[in-house]
């Protein structure tokens, strides 16, 4: 059986579209491919769909009996990345064996950059094993790579390598950004360790994590340290900047007698100027605020306390204001003459007293202009 011209085989959830599909029932064999037009360009290349997975190919050969397949010119997606394979073989267990595979985030048919592996084995819903592989930039191999690599299936929560983005900046040259490793310690905590590398000497390293202990607390944090060099046009010397930023949010979920929360947003004064932000609001924000709070109720007593601290900084003026500690201590109303079980209608039973204390310490680096004798005895 041969199907010409936009042939479709639909066997839910599997669908195959191709310009030409050939089925040989006697040999349990199927082949799908495109057809070259008058200009020599191949039209109607096979597109294989399995649920949400889409595979674009040059040719597919499949044996119904052995469940083995041979695929040439495979292109598919995995998350935000694209995978190009010259030739792929599938065995009866569903495992894929790829020859000359490119892994890239560039969406062009001929990507500007990629990670190239000579041989790749894919175990569905488990992992991808590759080796050796190295970074390719504009068809030029680089020494960046490894002899062997094992990458988890991204459909499951598991640890694995985070592939970097490639690009160029005017001041810092070519870069590899956001490459690193993802640690899935458990369903309650994870960690991203990523970094950037620039050809003109700059680099950055980041750590991001989220955590959630059910019925107790949850939070997230992100820390970044960067170092960049920029040539001074006047002195022709390199200006080196070291920057740091910390963002931490922590909140309790339990209703115990003690509660701790934090909202930290701190950065060095030159951080926003030297680091390109994904969020435009972060790029233009000049004032950062941080706070921590702890409250405690002493069970079985009328006493409670609160302890907090605040830190405000202006990245433009470099002014910093610190409020630490801000302490409060309270005692609820006590009726010393009221008898247990009494209605409290007598005048002396209504006598009560309570106690409240507040202590605050403030500090700032804001400088005041000193008054001189010239200002006092000014003739004008």
GROMACS .gro file of C-alpha atoms in nm:
model
  380
    1UNK     CA    1   0.000   0.000   0.000
    2UNK     CA    2   0.129   0.345  -0.095
    3UNK     CA    3  -0.013   0.676   0.016
    4UNK     CA    4   0.088   0.983  -0.186
    5UNK     CA    5   0.038   1.351  -0.110
    6UNK     CA    6  -0.007   1.453   0.253
    7UNK     CA    7  -0.056   1.098   0.379
    8UNK     CA    8  -0.180   1.062   0.737
    9UNK     CA    9  -0.189   0.758   0.962
   10UNK     CA   10  -0.377   0.827   1.287
   11UNK     CA   11  -0.366   0.566   1.561
   12UNK     CA   12  -0.443   0.767   1.876
   13UNK     CA   13  -0.227   0.892   2.044
   14UNK     CA   14   0.019   0.823   1.757
   15UNK     CA   15  -0.002   1.015   1.429
   16UNK     CA   16   0.227   1.011   1.125
   17UNK     CA   17   0.214   1.274   0.848
   18UNK     CA   18   0.427   1.242   0.532
   19UNK     CA   19   0.422   1.317   0.161
   20UNK     CA   20   0.473   0.947   0.086
   21UNK     CA   21   0.394   0.648   0.309
   22UNK     CA   22   0.460   0.286   0.202
   23UNK     CA   23   0.321  -0.012   0.397
   24UNK     CA   24   0.421  -0.375   0.322
   25UNK     CA   25   0.195  -0.603   0.528
   26UNK     CA   26   0.370  -0.922   0.416
   27UNK     CA   27   0.705  -0.808   0.553
   28UNK     CA   28   0.553  -0.606   0.842
   29UNK     CA   29   0.737  -0.299   0.715
   30UNK     CA   30   0.651   0.070   0.685
   31UNK     CA   31   0.847   0.359   0.534
   32UNK     CA   32   0.765   0.731   0.530
   33UNK     CA   33   0.953   1.007   0.351
   34UNK     CA   34   0.917   1.336   0.166
   35UNK     CA   35   0.935   1.390  -0.210
   36UNK     CA   36   1.163   1.632  -0.394
   37UNK     CA   37   0.986   1.898  -0.603
   38UNK     CA   38   1.101   2.043  -0.936
   39UNK     CA   39   1.363   2.257  -0.761
   40UNK     CA   40   1.506   1.961  -0.574
   41UNK     CA   41   1.370   2.072  -0.236
   42UNK     CA   42   1.213   1.792  -0.033
   43UNK     CA   43   0.850   1.857   0.055
   44UNK     CA   44   0.629   1.680   0.307
   45UNK     CA   45   0.897   1.537   0.535
   46UNK     CA   46   0.760   1.289   0.791
   47UNK     CA   47   0.627   1.432   1.117
   48UNK     CA   48   0.571   1.177   1.391
   49UNK     CA   49   0.351   1.269   1.691
   50UNK     CA   50   0.309   1.072   2.010
   51UNK     CA   51   0.087   1.267   2.248
   52UNK     CA   52   0.264   1.597   2.319
   53UNK     CA   53   0.591   1.477   2.166
   54UNK     CA   54   0.664   1.586   1.807
   55UNK     CA   55   0.947   1.450   1.589
   56UNK     CA   56   1.040   1.597   1.250
   57UNK     CA   57   1.246   1.362   1.030
   58UNK     CA   58   1.377   1.307   0.679
   59UNK     CA   59   1.285   0.938   0.665
   60UNK     CA   60   1.130   0.675   0.892
   61UNK     CA   61   1.154   0.297   0.855
   62UNK     CA   62   0.963   0.077   1.100
   63UNK     CA   63   0.911  -0.298   1.147
   64UNK     CA   64   0.576  -0.383   1.305
   65UNK     CA   65   0.687  -0.730   1.415
   66UNK     CA   66   1.023  -0.651   1.577
   67UNK     CA   67   0.920  -0.295   1.676
   68UNK     CA   68   1.260  -0.175   1.555
   69UNK     CA   69   1.295   0.154   1.368
   70UNK     CA   70   1.550   0.354   1.171
   71UNK     CA   71   1.514   0.734   1.152
   72UNK     CA   72   1.727   0.983   0.960
   73UNK     CA   73   1.741   1.361   1.008
   74UNK     CA   74   1.554   1.368   1.340
   75UNK     CA   75   1.465   1.704   1.499
   76UNK     CA   76   1.270   1.721   1.825
   77UNK     CA   77   1.235   1.941   2.132
   78UNK     CA   78   1.310   1.878   2.497
   79UNK     CA   79   1.190   2.162   2.718
   80UNK     CA   80   1.331   2.482   2.565
   81UNK     CA   81   1.605   2.294   2.377
   82UNK     CA   82   1.624   2.134   2.031
   83UNK     CA   83   1.781   1.797   1.951
   84UNK     CA   84   1.917   1.723   1.601
   85UNK     CA   85   2.028   1.367   1.514
   86UNK     CA   86   2.170   1.246   1.183
   87UNK     CA   87   2.050   0.889   1.236
   88UNK     CA   88   1.851   0.716   1.509
   89UNK     CA   89   1.789   0.345   1.570
   90UNK     CA   90   1.513   0.216   1.799
   91UNK     CA   91   1.519  -0.132   1.952
   92UNK     CA   92   1.229  -0.346   2.076
   93UNK     CA   93   1.266  -0.204   2.429
   94UNK     CA   94   1.200   0.149   2.306
   95UNK     CA   95   1.561   0.260   2.362
   96UNK     CA   96   1.703   0.506   2.107
   97UNK     CA   97   2.059   0.503   1.975
   98UNK     CA   98   2.156   0.832   1.810
   99UNK     CA   99   2.453   0.903   1.586
  100UNK     CA  100   2.600   1.258   1.568
  101UNK     CA  101   2.354   1.448   1.786
  102UNK     CA  102   2.334   1.825   1.847
  103UNK     CA  103   2.176   1.971   2.162
  104UNK     CA  104   2.099   2.345   2.139
  105UNK     CA  105   1.863   2.623   2.246
  106UNK     CA  106   1.902   2.793   1.905
  107UNK     CA  107   1.581   2.747   1.702
  108UNK     CA  108   1.747   2.764   1.358
  109UNK     CA  109   1.764   2.462   1.128
  110UNK     CA  110   2.143   2.508   1.128
  111UNK     CA  111   2.210   2.628   1.486
  112UNK     CA  112   2.481   2.886   1.561
  113UNK     CA  113   2.590   2.692   1.869
  114UNK     CA  114   2.530   2.347   2.012
  115UNK     CA  115   2.668   2.064   2.220
  116UNK     CA  116   2.772   1.787   1.983
  117UNK     CA  117   2.785   1.421   2.082
  118UNK     CA  118   2.906   1.140   1.859
  119UNK     CA  119   2.689   0.874   2.021
  120UNK     CA  120   2.380   0.907   2.239
  121UNK     CA  121   2.160   0.646   2.405
  122UNK     CA  122   1.815   0.749   2.525
  123UNK     CA  123   1.621   0.539   2.776
  124UNK     CA  124   1.263   0.676   2.768
  125UNK     CA  125   1.135   0.827   3.096
  126UNK     CA  126   1.472   0.767   3.260
  127UNK     CA  127   1.792   0.917   3.119
  128UNK     CA  128   2.012   1.009   2.823
  129UNK     CA  129   2.372   0.886   2.805
  130UNK     CA  130   2.618   1.066   2.577
  131UNK     CA  131   2.987   1.064   2.503
  132UNK     CA  132   3.214   1.212   2.409
  133UNK     CA  133   3.064   1.559   2.356
  134UNK     CA  134   3.187   1.919   2.326
  135UNK     CA  135   3.066   2.274   2.258
  136UNK     CA  136   3.037   2.390   1.894
  137UNK     CA  137   3.022   2.764   1.814
  138UNK     CA  138   2.957   2.870   1.452
  139UNK     CA  139   3.065   2.522   1.332
  140UNK     CA  140   3.398   2.558   1.516
  141UNK     CA  141   3.466   2.292   1.784
  142UNK     CA  142   3.580   2.422   2.123
  143UNK     CA  143   3.767   2.236   2.399
  144UNK     CA  144   3.466   2.277   2.630
  145UNK     CA  145   3.321   1.930   2.681
  146UNK     CA  146   3.340   1.595   2.852
  147UNK     CA  147   3.423   1.237   2.761
  148UNK     CA  148   3.101   1.106   2.913
  149UNK     CA  149   2.772   1.247   3.034
  150UNK     CA  150   2.447   1.121   3.184
  151UNK     CA  151   2.140   1.345   3.168
  152UNK     CA  152   1.807   1.271   3.340
  153UNK     CA  153   1.471   1.274   3.168
  154UNK     CA  154   1.330   1.622   3.240
  155UNK     CA  155   0.979   1.485   3.283
  156UNK     CA  156   1.072   1.367   3.632
  157UNK     CA  157   1.207   1.562   3.929
  158UNK     CA  158   1.570   1.457   3.935
  159UNK     CA  159   1.919   1.607   3.939
  160UNK     CA  160   2.095   1.691   3.615
  161UNK     CA  161   2.303   1.929   3.406
  162UNK     CA  162   2.159   2.268   3.304
  163UNK     CA  163   2.286   2.359   2.957
  164UNK     CA  164   2.406   2.718   2.907
  165UNK     CA  165   2.281   2.983   2.665
  166UNK     CA  166   2.526   3.126   2.413
  167UNK     CA  167   2.540   3.487   2.294
  168UNK     CA  168   2.743   3.806   2.268
  169UNK     CA  169   2.757   4.142   2.448
  170UNK     CA  170   2.938   4.455   2.331
  171UNK     CA  171   3.129   4.514   2.655
  172UNK     CA  172   3.195   4.156   2.768
  173UNK     CA  173   3.226   3.962   2.445
  174UNK     CA  174   3.090   3.612   2.382
  175UNK     CA  175   2.932   3.437   2.676
  176UNK     CA  176   2.795   3.112   2.810
  177UNK     CA  177   2.512   3.194   3.053
  178UNK     CA  178   2.304   3.004   3.305
  179UNK     CA  179   2.490   2.675   3.274
  180UNK     CA  180   2.533   2.452   3.576
  181UNK     CA  181   2.368   2.172   3.771
  182UNK     CA  182   2.026   2.114   3.926
  183UNK     CA  183   2.008   1.920   4.253
  184UNK     CA  184   1.670   1.761   4.331
  185UNK     CA  185   1.740   1.660   4.689
  186UNK     CA  186   1.375   1.571   4.758
  187UNK     CA  187   1.020   1.685   4.692
  188UNK     CA  188   1.072   1.947   4.963
  189UNK     CA  189   1.401   2.113   4.867
  190UNK     CA  190   1.605   2.174   4.551
  191UNK     CA  191   1.908   2.373   4.445
  192UNK     CA  192   2.024   2.539   4.120
  193UNK     CA  193   2.396   2.609   4.088
  194UNK     CA  194   2.462   2.804   3.768
  195UNK     CA  195   2.720   3.042   3.630
  196UNK     CA  196   2.816   3.274   3.346
  197UNK     CA  197   3.146   3.297   3.159
  198UNK     CA  198   3.257   3.585   2.932
  199UNK     CA  199   3.546   3.587   2.686
  200UNK     CA  200   3.667   3.928   2.811
  201UNK     CA  201   3.727   3.803   3.161
  202UNK     CA  202   3.397   3.840   3.344
  203UNK     CA  203   3.214   3.565   3.528
  204UNK     CA  204   2.926   3.510   3.769
  205UNK     CA  205   2.801   3.231   3.994
  206UNK     CA  206   2.448   3.184   4.131
  207UNK     CA  207   2.269   2.960   4.379
  208UNK     CA  208   1.889   2.935   4.390
  209UNK     CA  209   1.675   2.713   4.608
  210UNK     CA  210   1.315   2.660   4.715
  211UNK     CA  211   1.209   2.464   5.021
  212UNK     CA  212   0.881   2.362   5.175
  213UNK     CA  213   0.831   2.166   5.497
  214UNK     CA  214   0.459   2.094   5.507
  215UNK     CA  215   0.265   2.253   5.793
  216UNK     CA  216   0.585   2.417   5.924
  217UNK     CA  217   0.747   2.669   5.687
  218UNK     CA  218   0.835   2.746   5.326
  219UNK     CA  219   1.070   2.979   5.145
  220UNK     CA  220   1.319   3.046   4.868
  221UNK     CA  221   1.652   3.217   4.831
  222UNK     CA  222   1.885   3.331   4.553
  223UNK     CA  223   2.245   3.445   4.589
  224UNK     CA  224   2.466   3.586   4.312
  225UNK     CA  225   2.831   3.683   4.303
  226UNK     CA  226   2.976   3.841   3.988
  227UNK     CA  227   3.308   3.984   3.879
  228UNK     CA  228   3.343   4.193   3.564
  229UNK     CA  229   3.620   4.389   3.396
  230UNK     CA  230   3.567   4.698   3.181
  231UNK     CA  231   3.839   4.904   3.017
  232UNK     CA  232   3.859   5.272   3.119
  233UNK     CA  233   3.865   5.480   2.800
  234UNK     CA  234   4.083   5.748   2.964
  235UNK     CA  235   4.346   5.544   3.150
  236UNK     CA  236   4.311   5.230   2.933
  237UNK     CA  237   4.318   5.032   3.256
  238UNK     CA  238   4.066   4.768   3.355
  239UNK     CA  239   3.802   4.865   3.609
  240UNK     CA  240   3.714   4.555   3.811
  241UNK     CA  241   3.379   4.534   3.988
  242UNK     CA  242   3.282   4.271   4.245
  243UNK     CA  243   2.909   4.251   4.312
  244UNK     CA  244   2.686   4.044   4.535
  245UNK     CA  245   2.311   4.006   4.578
  246UNK     CA  246   2.101   3.805   4.822
  247UNK     CA  247   1.724   3.754   4.804
  248UNK     CA  248   1.556   3.540   5.071
  249UNK     CA  249   1.193   3.490   5.161
  250UNK     CA  250   1.084   3.273   5.453
  251UNK     CA  251   0.739   3.236   5.607
  252UNK     CA  252   0.591   3.001   5.869
  253UNK     CA  253   0.284   2.785   5.813
  254UNK     CA  254   0.236   2.644   6.163
  255UNK     CA  255   0.046   2.831   6.436
  256UNK     CA  256   0.286   2.761   6.721
  257UNK     CA  257   0.390   2.991   7.003
  258UNK     CA  258   0.696   3.108   6.809
  259UNK     CA  259   0.693   3.245   6.454
  260UNK     CA  260   0.986   3.355   6.238
  261UNK     CA  261   0.967   3.528   5.899
  262UNK     CA  262   1.219   3.700   5.676
  263UNK     CA  263   1.217   3.907   5.358
  264UNK     CA  264   1.573   3.990   5.256
  265UNK     CA  265   1.665   4.191   4.946
  266UNK     CA  266   2.025   4.309   4.959
  267UNK     CA  267   2.275   4.406   4.689
  268UNK     CA  268   2.600   4.593   4.653
  269UNK     CA  269   2.555   4.950   4.529
  270UNK     CA  270   2.685   4.874   4.178
  271UNK     CA  271   2.498   4.545   4.128
  272UNK     CA  272   2.212   4.675   3.913
  273UNK     CA  273   2.451   4.883   3.704
  274UNK     CA  274   2.685   4.593   3.627
  275UNK     CA  275   2.436   4.306   3.600
  276UNK     CA  276   2.170   4.287   3.332
  277UNK     CA  277   1.839   4.197   3.497
  278UNK     CA  278   1.574   3.973   3.344
  279UNK     CA  279   1.314   4.179   3.530
  280UNK     CA  280   1.306   4.543   3.416
  281UNK     CA  281   1.166   4.651   3.755
  282UNK     CA  282   1.481   4.516   3.923
  283UNK     CA  283   1.698   4.709   3.678
  284UNK     CA  284   1.547   5.050   3.764
  285UNK     CA  285   1.477   4.991   4.134
  286UNK     CA  286   1.705   5.213   4.342
  287UNK     CA  287   1.579   5.129   4.692
  288UNK     CA  288   1.600   4.785   4.850
  289UNK     CA  289   1.440   4.686   5.179
  290UNK     CA  290   1.496   4.388   5.407
  291UNK     CA  291   1.323   4.277   5.724
  292UNK     CA  292   1.324   3.992   5.974
  293UNK     CA  293   1.062   3.925   6.241
  294UNK     CA  294   1.030   3.690   6.535
  295UNK     CA  295   0.738   3.671   6.777
  296UNK     CA  296   0.691   3.451   7.081
  297UNK     CA  297   0.396   3.388   7.309
  298UNK     CA  298   0.480   3.220   7.638
  299UNK     CA  299   0.217   2.952   7.691
  300UNK     CA  300   0.038   2.961   8.025
  301UNK     CA  301   0.154   3.316   8.098
  302UNK     CA  302   0.032   3.665   8.003
  303UNK     CA  303   0.368   3.749   7.845
  304UNK     CA  304   0.465   3.786   7.477
  305UNK     CA  305   0.755   3.940   7.293
  306UNK     CA  306   0.854   4.051   6.945
  307UNK     CA  307   1.193   4.107   6.789
  308UNK     CA  308   1.248   4.257   6.445
  309UNK     CA  309   1.505   4.429   6.230
  310UNK     CA  310   1.492   4.636   5.913
  311UNK     CA  311   1.754   4.744   5.664
  312UNK     CA  312   1.693   4.998   5.387
  313UNK     CA  313   1.949   5.093   5.124
  314UNK     CA  314   1.953   5.332   4.831
  315UNK     CA  315   2.173   5.207   4.548
  316UNK     CA  316   2.194   5.553   4.391
  317UNK     CA  317   2.292   5.760   4.696
  318UNK     CA  318   2.457   5.465   4.880
  319UNK     CA  319   2.265   5.559   5.193
  320UNK     CA  320   2.189   5.272   5.433
  321UNK     CA  321   1.957   5.278   5.736
  322UNK     CA  322   1.955   4.999   5.993
  323UNK     CA  323   1.691   4.940   6.260
  324UNK     CA  324   1.820   4.661   6.487
  325UNK     CA  325   1.697   4.554   6.726
  326UNK     CA  326   1.335   4.663   6.749
  327UNK     CA  327   1.223   4.485   7.065
  328UNK     CA  328   0.880   4.477   7.228
  329UNK     CA  329   0.775   4.297   7.546
  330UNK     CA  330   0.412   4.291   7.661
  331UNK     CA  331   0.207   4.161   7.948
  332UNK     CA  332  -0.170   4.126   7.914
  333UNK     CA  333  -0.409   4.275   8.171
  334UNK     CA  334  -0.385   4.115   8.517
  335UNK     CA  335  -0.666   4.140   8.779
  336UNK     CA  336  -0.490   4.066   9.109
  337UNK     CA  337  -0.801   4.103   9.331
  338UNK     CA  338  -1.044   3.907   9.117
  339UNK     CA  339  -1.133   3.571   9.266
  340UNK     CA  340  -1.154   3.262   9.052
  341UNK     CA  341  -1.512   3.203   8.942
  342UNK     CA  342  -1.620   3.551   9.045
  343UNK     CA  343  -1.831   3.772   8.819
  344UNK     CA  344  -1.590   4.060   8.883
  345UNK     CA  345  -1.859   4.318   8.955
  346UNK     CA  346  -1.699   4.452   9.271
  347UNK     CA  347  -1.496   4.766   9.227
  348UNK     CA  348  -1.170   4.626   9.360
  349UNK     CA  349  -1.200   4.322   9.128
  350UNK     CA  350  -1.185   4.561   8.835
  351UNK     CA  351  -0.845   4.691   8.937
  352UNK     CA  352  -0.588   4.572   8.681
  353UNK     CA  353  -0.250   4.654   8.544
  354UNK     CA  354  -0.045   4.567   8.238
  355UNK     CA  355   0.308   4.619   8.117
  356UNK     CA  356   0.463   4.713   7.780
  357UNK     CA  357   0.823   4.778   7.687
  358UNK     CA  358   0.978   4.891   7.360
  359UNK     CA  359   1.348   4.925   7.277
  360UNK     CA  360   1.483   5.045   6.943
  361UNK     CA  361   1.829   5.103   6.804
  362UNK     CA  362   1.884   5.295   6.479
  363UNK     CA  363   2.197   5.347   6.272
  364UNK     CA  364   2.265   5.521   5.940
  365UNK     CA  365   2.559   5.618   5.722
  366UNK     CA  366   2.390   5.943   5.617
  367UNK     CA  367   2.630   6.232   5.672
  368UNK     CA  368   2.516   6.572   5.795
  369UNK     CA  369   2.687   6.893   5.682
  370UNK     CA  370   2.886   7.040   5.978
  371UNK     CA  371   2.818   7.400   6.084
  372UNK     CA  372   3.133   7.620   6.067
  373UNK     CA  373   3.213   7.960   6.220
  374UNK     CA  374   3.196   8.109   5.871
  375UNK     CA  375   2.830   8.011   5.853
  376UNK     CA  376   2.758   8.175   6.192
  377UNK     CA  377   2.942   8.506   6.131
  378UNK     CA  378   2.847   8.552   5.767
  379UNK     CA  379   2.840   8.927   5.684
  380UNK     CA  380   2.547   8.877   5.455
   0.00000   0.00000   0.00000
